Coordinates of C-alpha atoms in Angstrom, one line a residue:
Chain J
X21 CA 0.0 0.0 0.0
X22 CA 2.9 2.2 0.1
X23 CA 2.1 3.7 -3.2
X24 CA -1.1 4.8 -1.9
X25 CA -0.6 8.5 -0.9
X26 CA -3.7 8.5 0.9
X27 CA -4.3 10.8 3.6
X28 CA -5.4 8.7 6.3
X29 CA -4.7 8.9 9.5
X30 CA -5.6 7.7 13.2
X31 CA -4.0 8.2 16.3
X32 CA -4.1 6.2 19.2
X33 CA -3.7 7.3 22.9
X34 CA 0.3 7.0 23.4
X35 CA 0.9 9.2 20.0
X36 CA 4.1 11.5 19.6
X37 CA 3.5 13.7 16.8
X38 CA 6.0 15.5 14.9
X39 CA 5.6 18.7 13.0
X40 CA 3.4 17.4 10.2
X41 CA 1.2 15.4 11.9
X42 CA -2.3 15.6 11.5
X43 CA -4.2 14.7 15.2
X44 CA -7.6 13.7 15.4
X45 CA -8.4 13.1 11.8
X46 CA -11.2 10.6 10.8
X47 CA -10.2 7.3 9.4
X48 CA -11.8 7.9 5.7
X49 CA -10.6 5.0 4.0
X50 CA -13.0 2.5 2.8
X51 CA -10.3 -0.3 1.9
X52 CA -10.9 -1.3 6.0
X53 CA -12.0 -5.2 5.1
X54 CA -11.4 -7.4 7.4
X55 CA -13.0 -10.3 6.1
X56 CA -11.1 -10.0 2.9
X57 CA -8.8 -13.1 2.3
X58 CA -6.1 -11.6 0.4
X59 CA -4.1 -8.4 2.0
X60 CA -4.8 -6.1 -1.0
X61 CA -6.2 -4.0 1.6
X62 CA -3.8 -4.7 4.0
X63 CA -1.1 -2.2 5.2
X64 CA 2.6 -4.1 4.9
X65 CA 4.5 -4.1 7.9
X66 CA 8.1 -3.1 7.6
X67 CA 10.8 -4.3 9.9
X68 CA 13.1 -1.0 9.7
X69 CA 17.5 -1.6 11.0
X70 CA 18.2 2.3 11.8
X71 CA 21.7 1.3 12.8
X72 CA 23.6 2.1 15.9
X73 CA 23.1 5.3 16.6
X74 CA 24.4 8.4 13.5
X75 CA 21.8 9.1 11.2
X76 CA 24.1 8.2 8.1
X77 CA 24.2 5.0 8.9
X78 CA 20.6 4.4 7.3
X79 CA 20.0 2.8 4.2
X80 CA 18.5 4.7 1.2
X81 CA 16.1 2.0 1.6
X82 CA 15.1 3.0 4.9
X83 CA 15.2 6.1 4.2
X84 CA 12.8 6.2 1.0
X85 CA 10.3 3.5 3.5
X86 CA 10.3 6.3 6.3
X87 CA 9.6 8.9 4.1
X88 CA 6.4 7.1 2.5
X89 CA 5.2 5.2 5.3
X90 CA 1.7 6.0 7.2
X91 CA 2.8 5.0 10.9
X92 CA 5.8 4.6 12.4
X93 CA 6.1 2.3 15.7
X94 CA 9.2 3.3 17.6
X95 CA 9.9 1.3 20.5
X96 CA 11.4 2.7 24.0
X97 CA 12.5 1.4 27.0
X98 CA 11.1 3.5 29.3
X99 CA 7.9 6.2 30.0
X100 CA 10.9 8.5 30.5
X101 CA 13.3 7.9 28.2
X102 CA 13.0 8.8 24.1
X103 CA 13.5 6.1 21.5
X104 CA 16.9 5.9 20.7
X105 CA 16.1 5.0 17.6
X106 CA 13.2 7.2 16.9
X107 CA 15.9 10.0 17.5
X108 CA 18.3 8.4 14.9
X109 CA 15.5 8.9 12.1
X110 CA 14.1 12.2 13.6
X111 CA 16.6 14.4 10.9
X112 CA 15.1 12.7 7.9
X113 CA 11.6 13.1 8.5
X114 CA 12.1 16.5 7.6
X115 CA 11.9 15.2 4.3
X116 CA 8.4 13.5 4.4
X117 CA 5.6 15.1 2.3
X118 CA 2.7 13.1 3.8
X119 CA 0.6 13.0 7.0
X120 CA 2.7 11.1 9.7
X121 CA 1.1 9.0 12.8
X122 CA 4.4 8.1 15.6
X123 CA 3.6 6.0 18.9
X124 CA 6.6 5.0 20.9
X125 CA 5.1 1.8 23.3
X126 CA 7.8 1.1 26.4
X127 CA 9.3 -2.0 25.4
X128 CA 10.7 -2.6 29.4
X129 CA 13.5 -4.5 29.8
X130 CA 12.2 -7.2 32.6
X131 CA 12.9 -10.8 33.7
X132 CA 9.5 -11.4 34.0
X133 CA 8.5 -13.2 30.7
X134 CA 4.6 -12.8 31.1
X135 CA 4.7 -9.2 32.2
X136 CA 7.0 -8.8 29.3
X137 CA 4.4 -10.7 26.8
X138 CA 1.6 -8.1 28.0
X139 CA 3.3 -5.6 26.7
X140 CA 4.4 -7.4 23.2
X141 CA 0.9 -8.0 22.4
X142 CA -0.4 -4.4 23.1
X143 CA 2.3 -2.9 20.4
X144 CA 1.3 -6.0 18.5
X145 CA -2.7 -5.3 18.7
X146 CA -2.0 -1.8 17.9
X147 CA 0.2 -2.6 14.9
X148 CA -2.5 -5.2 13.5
X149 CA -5.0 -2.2 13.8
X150 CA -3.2 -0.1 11.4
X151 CA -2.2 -2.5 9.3
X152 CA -6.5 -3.7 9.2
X153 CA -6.6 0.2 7.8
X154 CA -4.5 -0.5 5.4
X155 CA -2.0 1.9 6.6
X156 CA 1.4 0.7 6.2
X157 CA 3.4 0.5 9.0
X158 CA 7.4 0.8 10.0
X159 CA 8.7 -1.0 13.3
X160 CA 12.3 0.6 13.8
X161 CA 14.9 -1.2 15.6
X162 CA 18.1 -0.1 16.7
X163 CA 21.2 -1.8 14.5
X164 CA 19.7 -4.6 12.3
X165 CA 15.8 -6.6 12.7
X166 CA 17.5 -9.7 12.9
X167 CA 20.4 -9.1 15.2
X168 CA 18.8 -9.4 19.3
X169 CA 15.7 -6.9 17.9
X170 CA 12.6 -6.1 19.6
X171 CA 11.2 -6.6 15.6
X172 CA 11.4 -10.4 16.2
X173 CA 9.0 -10.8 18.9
X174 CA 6.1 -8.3 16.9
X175 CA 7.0 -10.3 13.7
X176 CA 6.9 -13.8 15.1
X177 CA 3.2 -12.7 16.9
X178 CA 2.0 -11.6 13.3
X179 CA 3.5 -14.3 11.2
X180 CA 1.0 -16.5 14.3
X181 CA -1.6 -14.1 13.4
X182 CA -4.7 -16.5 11.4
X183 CA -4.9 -13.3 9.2
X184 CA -2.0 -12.7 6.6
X185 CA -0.1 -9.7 7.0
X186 CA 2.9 -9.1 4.4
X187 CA 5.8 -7.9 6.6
X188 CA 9.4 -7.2 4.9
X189 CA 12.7 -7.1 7.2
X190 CA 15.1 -3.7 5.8
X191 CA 18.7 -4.8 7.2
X192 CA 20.7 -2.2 9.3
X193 CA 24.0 -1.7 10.3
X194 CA 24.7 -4.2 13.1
X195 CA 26.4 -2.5 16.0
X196 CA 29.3 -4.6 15.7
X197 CA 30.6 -3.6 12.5
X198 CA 30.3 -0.1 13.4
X199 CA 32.0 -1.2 16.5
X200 CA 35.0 -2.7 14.1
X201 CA 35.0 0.5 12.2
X202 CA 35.7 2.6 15.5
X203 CA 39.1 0.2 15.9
X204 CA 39.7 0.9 12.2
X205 CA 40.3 -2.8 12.3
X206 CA 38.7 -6.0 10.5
X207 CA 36.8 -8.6 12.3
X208 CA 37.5 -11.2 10.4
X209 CA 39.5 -12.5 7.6
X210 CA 40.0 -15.4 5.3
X211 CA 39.1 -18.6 7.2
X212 CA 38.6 -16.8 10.6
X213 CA 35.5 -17.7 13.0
X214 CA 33.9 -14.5 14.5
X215 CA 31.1 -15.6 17.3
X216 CA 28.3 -13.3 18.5
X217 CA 27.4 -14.1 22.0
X218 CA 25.2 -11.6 23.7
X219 CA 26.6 -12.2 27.6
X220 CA 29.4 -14.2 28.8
X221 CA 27.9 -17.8 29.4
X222 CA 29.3 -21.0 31.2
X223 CA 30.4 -22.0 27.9
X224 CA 32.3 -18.6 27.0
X225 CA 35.6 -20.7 27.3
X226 CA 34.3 -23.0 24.7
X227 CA 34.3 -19.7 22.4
X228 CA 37.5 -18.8 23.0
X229 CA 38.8 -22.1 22.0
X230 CA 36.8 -22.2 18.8
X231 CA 36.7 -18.5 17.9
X232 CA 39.2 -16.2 16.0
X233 CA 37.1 -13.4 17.4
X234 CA 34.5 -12.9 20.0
X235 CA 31.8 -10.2 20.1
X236 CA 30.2 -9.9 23.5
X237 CA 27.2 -7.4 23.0
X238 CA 26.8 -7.2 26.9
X239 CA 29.0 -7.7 29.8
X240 CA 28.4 -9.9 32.3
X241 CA 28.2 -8.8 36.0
X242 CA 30.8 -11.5 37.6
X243 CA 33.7 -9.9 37.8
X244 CA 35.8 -13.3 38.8
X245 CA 34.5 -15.0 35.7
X246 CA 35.6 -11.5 33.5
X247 CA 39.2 -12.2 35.2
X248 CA 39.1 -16.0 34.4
X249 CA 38.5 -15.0 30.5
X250 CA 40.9 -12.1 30.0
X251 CA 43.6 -14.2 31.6
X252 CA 42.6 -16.7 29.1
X253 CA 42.6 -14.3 26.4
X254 CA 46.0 -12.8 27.2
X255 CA 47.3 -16.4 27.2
X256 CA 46.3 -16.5 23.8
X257 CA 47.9 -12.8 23.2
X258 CA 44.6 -11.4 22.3
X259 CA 43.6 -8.2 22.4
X260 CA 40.2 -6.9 24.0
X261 CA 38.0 -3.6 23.0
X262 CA 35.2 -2.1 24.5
X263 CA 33.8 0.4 22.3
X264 CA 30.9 3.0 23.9
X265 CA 28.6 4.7 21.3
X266 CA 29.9 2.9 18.2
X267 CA 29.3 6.0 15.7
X268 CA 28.3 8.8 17.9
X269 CA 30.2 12.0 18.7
X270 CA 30.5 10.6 22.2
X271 CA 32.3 7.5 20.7
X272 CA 34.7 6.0 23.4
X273 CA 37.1 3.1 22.9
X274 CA 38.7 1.6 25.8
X275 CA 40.9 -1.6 25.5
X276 CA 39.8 -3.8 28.3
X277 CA 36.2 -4.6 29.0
X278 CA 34.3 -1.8 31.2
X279 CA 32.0 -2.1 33.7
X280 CA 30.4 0.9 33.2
X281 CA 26.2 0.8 32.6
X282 CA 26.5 2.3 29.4
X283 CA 23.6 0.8 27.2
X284 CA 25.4 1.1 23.8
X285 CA 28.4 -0.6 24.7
X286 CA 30.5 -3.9 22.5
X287 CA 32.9 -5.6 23.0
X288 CA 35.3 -7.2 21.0
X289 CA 37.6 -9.9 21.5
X290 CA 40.3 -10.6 18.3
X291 CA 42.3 -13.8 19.3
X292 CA 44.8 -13.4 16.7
X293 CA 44.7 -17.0 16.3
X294 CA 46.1 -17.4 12.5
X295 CA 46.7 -13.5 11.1
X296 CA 49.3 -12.2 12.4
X297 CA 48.2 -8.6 13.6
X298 CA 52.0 -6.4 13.2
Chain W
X27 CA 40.9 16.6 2.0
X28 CA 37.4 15.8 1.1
X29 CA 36.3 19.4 1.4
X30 CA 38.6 20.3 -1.0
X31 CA 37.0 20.4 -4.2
X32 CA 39.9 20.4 -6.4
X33 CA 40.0 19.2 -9.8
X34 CA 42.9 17.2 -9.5
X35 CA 42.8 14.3 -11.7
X36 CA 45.3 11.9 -12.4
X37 CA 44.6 8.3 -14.4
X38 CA 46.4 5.3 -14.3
X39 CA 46.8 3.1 -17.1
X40 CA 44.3 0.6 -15.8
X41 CA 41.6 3.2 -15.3
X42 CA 37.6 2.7 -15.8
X43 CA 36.5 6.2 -16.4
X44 CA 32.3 7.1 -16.0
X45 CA 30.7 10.0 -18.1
X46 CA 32.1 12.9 -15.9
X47 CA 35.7 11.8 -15.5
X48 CA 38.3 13.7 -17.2
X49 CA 41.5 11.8 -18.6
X50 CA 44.9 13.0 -19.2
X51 CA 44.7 15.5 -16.6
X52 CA 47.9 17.0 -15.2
X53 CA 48.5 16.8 -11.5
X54 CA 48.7 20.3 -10.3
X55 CA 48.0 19.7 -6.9
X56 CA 50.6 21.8 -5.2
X57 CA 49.7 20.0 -1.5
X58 CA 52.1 16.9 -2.6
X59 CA 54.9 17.4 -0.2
X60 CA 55.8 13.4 1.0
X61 CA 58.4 15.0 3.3
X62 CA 56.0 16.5 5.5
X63 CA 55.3 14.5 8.5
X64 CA 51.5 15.4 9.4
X65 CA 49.0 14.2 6.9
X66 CA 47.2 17.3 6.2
X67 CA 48.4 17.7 3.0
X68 CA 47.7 13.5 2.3
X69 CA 44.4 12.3 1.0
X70 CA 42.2 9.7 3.0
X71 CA 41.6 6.5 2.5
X72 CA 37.9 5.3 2.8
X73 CA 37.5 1.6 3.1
X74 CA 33.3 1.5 2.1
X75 CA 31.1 -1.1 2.3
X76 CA 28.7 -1.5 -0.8
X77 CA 26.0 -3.9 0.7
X78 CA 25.1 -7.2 -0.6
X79 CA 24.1 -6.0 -4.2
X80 CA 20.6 -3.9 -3.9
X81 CA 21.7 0.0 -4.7
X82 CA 19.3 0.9 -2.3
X83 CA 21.0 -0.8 0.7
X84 CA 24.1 1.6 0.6
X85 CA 24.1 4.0 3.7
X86 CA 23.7 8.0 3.3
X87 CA 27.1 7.9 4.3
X88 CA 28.5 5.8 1.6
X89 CA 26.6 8.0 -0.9
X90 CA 28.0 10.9 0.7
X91 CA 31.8 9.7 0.0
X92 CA 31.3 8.5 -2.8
X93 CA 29.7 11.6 -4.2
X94 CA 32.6 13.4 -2.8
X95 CA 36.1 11.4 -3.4
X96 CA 38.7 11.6 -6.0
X97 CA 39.2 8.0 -6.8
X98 CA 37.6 5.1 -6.6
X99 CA 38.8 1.7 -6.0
X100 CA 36.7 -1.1 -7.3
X101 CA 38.5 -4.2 -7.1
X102 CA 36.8 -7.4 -9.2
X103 CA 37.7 -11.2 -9.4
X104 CA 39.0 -11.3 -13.2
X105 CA 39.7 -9.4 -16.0
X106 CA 36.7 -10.8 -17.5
X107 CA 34.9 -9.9 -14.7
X108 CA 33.2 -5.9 -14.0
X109 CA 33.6 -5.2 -10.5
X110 CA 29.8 -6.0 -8.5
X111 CA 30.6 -3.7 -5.8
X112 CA 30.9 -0.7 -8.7
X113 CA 28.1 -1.5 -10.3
X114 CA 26.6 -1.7 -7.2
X115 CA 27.4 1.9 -6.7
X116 CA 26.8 3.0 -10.5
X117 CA 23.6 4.4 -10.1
X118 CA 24.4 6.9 -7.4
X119 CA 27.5 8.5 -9.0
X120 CA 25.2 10.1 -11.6
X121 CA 24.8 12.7 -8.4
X122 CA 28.1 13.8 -8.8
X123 CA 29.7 17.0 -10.0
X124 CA 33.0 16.9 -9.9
X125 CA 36.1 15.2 -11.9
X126 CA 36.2 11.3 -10.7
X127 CA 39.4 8.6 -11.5
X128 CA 38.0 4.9 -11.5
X129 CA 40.5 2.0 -10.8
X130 CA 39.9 -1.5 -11.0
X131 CA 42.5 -3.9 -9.9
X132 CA 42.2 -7.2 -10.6
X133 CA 42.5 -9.4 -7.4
X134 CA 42.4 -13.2 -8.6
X135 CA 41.0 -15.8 -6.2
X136 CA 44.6 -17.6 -5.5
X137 CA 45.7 -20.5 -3.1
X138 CA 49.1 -18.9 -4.0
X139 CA 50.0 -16.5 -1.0
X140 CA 53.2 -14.7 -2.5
X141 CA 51.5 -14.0 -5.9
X142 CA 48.3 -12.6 -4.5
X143 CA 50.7 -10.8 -2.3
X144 CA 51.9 -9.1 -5.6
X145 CA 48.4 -7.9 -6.5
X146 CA 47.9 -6.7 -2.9
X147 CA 51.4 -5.0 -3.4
X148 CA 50.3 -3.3 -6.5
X149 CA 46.8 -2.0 -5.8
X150 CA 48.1 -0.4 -2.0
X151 CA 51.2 1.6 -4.4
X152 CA 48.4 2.6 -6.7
X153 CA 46.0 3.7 -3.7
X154 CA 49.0 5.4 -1.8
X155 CA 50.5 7.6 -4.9
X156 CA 46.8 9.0 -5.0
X157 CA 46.8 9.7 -1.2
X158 CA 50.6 11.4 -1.6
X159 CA 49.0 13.3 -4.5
X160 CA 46.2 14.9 -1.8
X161 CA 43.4 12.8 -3.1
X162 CA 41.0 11.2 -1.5
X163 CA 40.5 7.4 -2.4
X164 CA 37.2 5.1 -1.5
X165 CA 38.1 1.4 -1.7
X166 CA 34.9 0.0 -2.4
X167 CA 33.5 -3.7 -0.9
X168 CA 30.9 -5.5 -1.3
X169 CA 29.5 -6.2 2.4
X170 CA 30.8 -4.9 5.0
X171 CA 34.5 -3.4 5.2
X172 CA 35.5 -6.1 8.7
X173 CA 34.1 -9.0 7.6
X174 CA 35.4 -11.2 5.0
X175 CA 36.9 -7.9 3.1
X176 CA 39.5 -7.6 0.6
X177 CA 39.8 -4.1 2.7
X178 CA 41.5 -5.7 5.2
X179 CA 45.0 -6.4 3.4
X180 CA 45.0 -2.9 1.6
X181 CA 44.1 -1.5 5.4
X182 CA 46.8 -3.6 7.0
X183 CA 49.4 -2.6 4.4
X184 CA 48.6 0.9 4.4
X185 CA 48.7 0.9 8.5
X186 CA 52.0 -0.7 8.8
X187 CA 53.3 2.2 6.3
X188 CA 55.8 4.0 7.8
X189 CA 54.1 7.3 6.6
X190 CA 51.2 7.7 8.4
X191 CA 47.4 7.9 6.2
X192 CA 44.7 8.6 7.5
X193 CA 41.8 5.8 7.2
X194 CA 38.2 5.3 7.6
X195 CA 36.2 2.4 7.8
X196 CA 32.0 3.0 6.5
X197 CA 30.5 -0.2 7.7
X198 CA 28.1 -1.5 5.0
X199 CA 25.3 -4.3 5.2
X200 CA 27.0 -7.5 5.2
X201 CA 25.5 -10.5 3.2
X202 CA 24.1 -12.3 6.2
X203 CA 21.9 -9.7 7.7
X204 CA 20.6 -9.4 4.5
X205 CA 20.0 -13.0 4.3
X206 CA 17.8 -12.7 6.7
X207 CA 15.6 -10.4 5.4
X208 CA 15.5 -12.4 2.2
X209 CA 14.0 -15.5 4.7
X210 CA 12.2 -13.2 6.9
X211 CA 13.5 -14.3 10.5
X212 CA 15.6 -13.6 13.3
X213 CA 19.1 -14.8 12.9
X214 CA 19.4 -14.6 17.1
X215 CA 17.2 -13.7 19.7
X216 CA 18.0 -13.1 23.2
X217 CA 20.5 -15.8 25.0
X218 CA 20.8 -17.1 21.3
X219 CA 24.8 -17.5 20.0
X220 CA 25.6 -16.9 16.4
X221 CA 28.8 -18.1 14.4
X222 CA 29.8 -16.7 11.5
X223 CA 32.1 -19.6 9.6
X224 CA 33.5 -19.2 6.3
X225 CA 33.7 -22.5 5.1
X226 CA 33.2 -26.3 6.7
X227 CA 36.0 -27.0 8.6
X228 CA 36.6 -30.1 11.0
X229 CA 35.5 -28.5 13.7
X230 CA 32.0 -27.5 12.4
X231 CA 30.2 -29.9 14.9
X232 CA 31.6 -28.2 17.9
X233 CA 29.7 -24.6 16.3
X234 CA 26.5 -26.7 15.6
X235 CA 26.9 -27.5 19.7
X236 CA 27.9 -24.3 20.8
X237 CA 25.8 -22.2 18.9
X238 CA 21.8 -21.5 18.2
X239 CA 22.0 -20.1 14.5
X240 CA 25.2 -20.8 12.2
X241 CA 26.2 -18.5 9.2
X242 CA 28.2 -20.3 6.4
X243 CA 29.6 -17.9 3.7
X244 CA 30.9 -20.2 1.8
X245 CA 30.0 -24.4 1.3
X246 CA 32.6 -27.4 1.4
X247 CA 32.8 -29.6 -1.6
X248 CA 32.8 -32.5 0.7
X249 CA 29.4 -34.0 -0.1
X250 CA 30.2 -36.9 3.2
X251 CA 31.1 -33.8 5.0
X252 CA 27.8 -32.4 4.5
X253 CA 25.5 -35.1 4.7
X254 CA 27.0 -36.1 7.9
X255 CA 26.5 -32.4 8.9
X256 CA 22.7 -32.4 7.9
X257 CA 22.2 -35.5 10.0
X258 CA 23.0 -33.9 12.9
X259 CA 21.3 -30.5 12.1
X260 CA 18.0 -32.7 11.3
X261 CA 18.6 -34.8 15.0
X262 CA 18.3 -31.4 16.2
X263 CA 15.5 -30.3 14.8
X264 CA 17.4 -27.2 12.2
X265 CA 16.4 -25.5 9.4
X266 CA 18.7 -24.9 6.6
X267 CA 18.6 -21.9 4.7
X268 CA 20.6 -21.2 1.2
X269 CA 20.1 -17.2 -0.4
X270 CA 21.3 -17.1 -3.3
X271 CA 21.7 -13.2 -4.8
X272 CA 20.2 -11.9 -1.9
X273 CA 18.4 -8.6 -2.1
X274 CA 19.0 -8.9 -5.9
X275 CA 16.3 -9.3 -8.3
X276 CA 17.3 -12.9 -8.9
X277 CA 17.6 -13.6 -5.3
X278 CA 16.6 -17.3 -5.1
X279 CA 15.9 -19.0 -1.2
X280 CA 15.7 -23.0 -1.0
X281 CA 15.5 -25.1 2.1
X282 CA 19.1 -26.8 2.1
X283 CA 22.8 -26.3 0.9
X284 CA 23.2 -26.0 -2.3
X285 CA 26.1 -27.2 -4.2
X286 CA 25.6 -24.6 -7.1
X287 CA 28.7 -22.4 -8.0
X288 CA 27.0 -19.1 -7.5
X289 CA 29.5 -16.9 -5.6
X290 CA 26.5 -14.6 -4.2
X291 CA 25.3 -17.7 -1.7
X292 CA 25.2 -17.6 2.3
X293 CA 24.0 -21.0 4.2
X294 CA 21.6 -20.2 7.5
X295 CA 21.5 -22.9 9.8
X296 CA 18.7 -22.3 12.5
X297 CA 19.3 -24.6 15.0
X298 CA 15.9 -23.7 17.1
X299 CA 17.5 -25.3 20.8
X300 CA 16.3 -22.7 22.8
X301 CA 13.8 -20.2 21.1
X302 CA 10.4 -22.2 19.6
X303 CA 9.8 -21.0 16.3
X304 CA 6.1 -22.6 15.9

């Protein structure tokens, strides 16, 4: 539906609207079918990667999609935080032409998986109501939709969905090889292994054994186990980077692992296993 | 130097040249001065990744440089051969507006070390005499400039220079986020582990135990290999994923390795242990 330049627009209670966005405006358009089989009247959900965090980093994909979509869903982890990654897109907007609905659901970062469900399928029931208008929607997700996104739990619960919704995933710039930019150095070459683990496990060791190099997109809190592994790396003469804010001006590289709470924080491990690094 | 918008133009004898590029330029950049120890009188070097074919997934950034640049470097597999990651980038230079130089080296897939060492050798004199001359060079490849990259040995040989250039990597889409996209899932969720492996090597069963989702850029030849392989993925309950061309037109998905000879081919191996997928 994206070539449709229609002028619909609804807005639901937890709506952030930017400059051109029209409030209150009555849903006009007569494509609303739910019974229909096919999705010709359907909205298409997009899964959007805005990358880690400078606006630059966007596709031209993502960019035209933004620009011609009728919602977009930006995700944040708090009531009193901004999206992170609804700030990443803010500085193209500027560009769209077309009526523009936001919403920004909290997405909070808890253990508790049922809690956490309750939320899912709210953003979900609100995305399935857009897409029932025929509006087309854009989920935007920090770095890539397939790499640890938020987009996987809302496009698993549609693909579920008895209806047929299409959905396409746009790929983004993972964080890590903005991270490996920020080192000016390659992950991984020629027949080199490069392992993405998203904590340190039990098994960590098992990575470091089979692994040329290691990205570890969140540290782990045990400081003894953090000692146990860089001794093991420095046996192996590797080095270790922690890079804060891959990509932003307040870009910080550090080369040890931190402890420090930043949320936008890699690191990576390069075992210099086979290439020799001088 | 990429503010300076000089029309300093020089061509090699191997040169590609597009509509706006001028040949047989004199040099009369006055800024080359090799004896001066800061590089503000150097070019950069900007290692760029293209994406995984689709125009559209280049970043702004990209665009930007490459709109802006002196040179180009485009290297390809054979002399038969255009370079993909140029015409990858074709259809944006039409944007530009000032004098470009084109190169296309020719870096042949070689067991062969020391010979590919002598293409290496070549292509970094040819990028550095442009940087010494105050231009500013993009090394274009296909992916992402960390992983995989023929960046890396061009970046490496430039950094152990004992002159010092300045460099910049542009991370770029690499295949396998894109792969994803083509099959429309997650590649990890949460606790989930992915291994990127370039080829099937003996310790391939340790990955499919250590990890949840496996990349394989490139298959093995060893049909037992891979049967033996399969069997295990299957005990497991995995899904095997082949993408050929993805994000291309042609882009072709089927649900097992292939043993096709189509260099634009990533492998997915879900291996579903902790994450149902029903």
């Amino acid at each position: 539906m994206i070539e449709n330049n229609s002028n619909n627009n609804t807005n639901s209670n937890n709506n952030t609207n930017t400059n051109n966005t029209n409030t209150n405006n009555t849903n006009t358009n007569s494509n609303t079918n739910n019974d229909n089989n096919t999705n010709k009247f359907k909205g298409k959900l997009f899964g959007i990667g805005v990358g880690p965090g400078d606006t630059e980093l966007l596709t031209l994909k993502a960019v035209r999609i933004l620009n011609d979509v009728d919602v977009i869903c930006a995700p944040r982890a708090s009531e009193k935080q901004d999206s992170t990654a609804l700030n990443i897109i803010k500085p193209i907007l500027k560009e769209r032409r077309k009526d523009l609905t936001i919403f920004d659901p909290v997405f909070p970062m808890l253990e508790d998986e049922s809690l956490l469900n309750s939320y899912w399928n709210d953003a979900t029931s609100l995305i399935i109501s857009k897409l029932d208008e025929g509006l087309d929607v854009a989920f935007i997700t920090l770095g890539d939709p397939s790499i640890y996104s938020t987009f996987s739990y809302i496009q698993k619960k549609i693909q579920k969905n008895q209806e047929y919704y299409e959905i396409e995933m746009v790929p983004g710039i993972t964080s890590f090889t903005s991270c490996a930019a920020s080192i000016n150095k390659p992950l991984v070459e020629k027949d080199e292994v490069l392992s993405i683990v998203p904590k340190i496990q039990d098994n960590f060791n098992g990575f470091i054994d089979n692994s040329d190099t290691i990205v570890l997109m969140k540290l782990s809190r045990n400081k003894e186990k953090i000692n146990e592994i860089k001794k093991d790396i420095d046996d192996l003469n590797g080095n270790i980077f922690t890079i804060k804010n891959s990509s932003k001006k307040n870009e910080e590289i550090i080369n040890d692992f931190s402890f420090d709470k930043t949320y936008f924080m890699t690191s990576i491990v390069k075992l210099n296993k086979k290439i020799n690094e001088d």
